[in-house]
Coordinates of C-alpha atoms in Angstrom, one line a residue:
G1 CA -0.1 -0.3 0.4
I2 CA 1.1 3.8 0.1
D3 CA 2.5 5.0 2.9
L4 CA 0.4 8.8 4.0
P5 CA 2.1 10.8 5.7
E6 CA 1.7 11.7 9.6
E7 CA 0.5 15.7 8.3
M8 CA -0.7 16.8 5.8
P9 CA -1.7 20.5 4.6
A10 CA -4.2 22.9 7.2
F11 CA -5.5 24.2 3.4
G12 CA -4.8 24.4 0.4
G13 CA -4.4 27.9 -0.7
I14 CA -6.3 31.4 0.7
R15 CA -7.2 33.9 -2.4
M16 CA -8.6 37.7 -1.3
D17 CA -11.1 39.0 -4.3
T18 CA -11.1 42.2 -5.2
E19 CA -13.9 42.9 -2.9
G20 CA -11.6 41.8 0.3
Y21 CA -13.9 38.7 0.8
I22 CA -11.4 36.0 1.7
W23 CA -11.1 32.5 -0.2
V24 CA -10.2 29.2 2.1
L25 CA -9.7 26.4 -0.2
D26 CA -8.9 23.0 1.4
Y27 CA -5.6 20.7 1.0
D28 CA -6.8 18.8 -2.2
W29 CA -4.7 15.0 -2.1
P30 CA -5.0 13.9 -3.9
R31 CA -7.3 14.9 -6.7
S32 CA -10.9 14.0 -5.1
G33 CA -12.3 15.7 -7.9
K34 CA -14.6 17.6 -5.7
K35 CA -12.6 21.4 -3.7
R36 CA -14.4 23.0 -0.9
V37 CA -14.5 26.0 -0.9
V38 CA -14.9 28.5 2.3
C39 CA -15.6 32.1 2.4
Y40 CA -15.4 34.6 4.6
N41 CA -16.3 38.6 4.2
P42 CA -13.7 41.4 4.7
S43 CA -14.6 41.7 8.7
G44 CA -13.3 37.9 9.3
N45 CA -17.1 36.3 9.2
L46 CA -18.0 33.2 7.3
V47 CA -19.8 33.6 4.8
G48 CA -20.3 30.1 3.3
E49 CA -19.0 27.0 1.5
F50 CA -19.2 25.3 -1.2
F51 CA -17.6 23.0 -3.4
L52 CA -16.4 22.5 -6.8
D53 CA -16.5 19.9 -8.9
G54 CA -13.1 19.0 -11.5
V55 CA -10.9 21.8 -9.7
S56 CA -7.2 21.1 -8.7
E57 CA -6.7 24.2 -8.2
V58 CA -8.2 28.4 -7.7
L59 CA -6.3 30.6 -10.1
E60 CA -8.4 33.8 -9.7
V61 CA -11.5 35.1 -8.0
G62 CA -13.8 38.0 -9.1
E63 CA -16.8 40.3 -8.0
N64 CA -18.9 37.6 -10.1
H65 CA -16.6 34.7 -11.1
L66 CA -14.2 32.2 -10.0
I67 CA -11.5 30.3 -11.8
G68 CA -10.6 27.3 -11.8
L69 CA -7.6 24.6 -13.4
G70 CA -9.4 21.4 -13.6
F71 CA -7.7 17.7 -15.2
D72 CA -9.6 15.5 -17.5
E73 CA -8.6 11.5 -16.9
F74 CA -5.9 11.8 -19.4
E75 CA -4.1 14.8 -17.5
V76 CA -5.1 17.1 -20.3
P77 CA -5.5 20.4 -18.2
S78 CA -8.6 22.8 -18.5
V79 CA -9.2 26.3 -17.6
L80 CA -12.9 26.7 -15.9
V81 CA -15.3 29.5 -14.8
F82 CA -18.0 30.0 -12.3
S83 CA -20.0 32.4 -12.1
V84 CA -20.1 33.8 -8.1
T85 CA -23.4 35.0 -6.9
R86 CA -23.1 37.1 -3.5
G87 CA -26.8 37.3 -1.1
P88 CA -27.1 39.1 1.8
E89 CA -24.7 38.9 4.9

């Protein structure tokens, strides 16, 4: 079998969008195909969380979009664009 490391990173990345929201990305090992993203407002309060299917890395978060990098079954990369809609806090 595969020897698993004793420790894993607490998160896979942190991004800040143009509005000051903080996006914390779960560590993805191995590529599970789903990435959990947790969003905090500029004051540090939890806004929400969601899962992105097929995203290995989040490249950019804007006011109304999220751009990610994904791979198909042949490890061919593709750029994925998601619409982001913020509700009232």
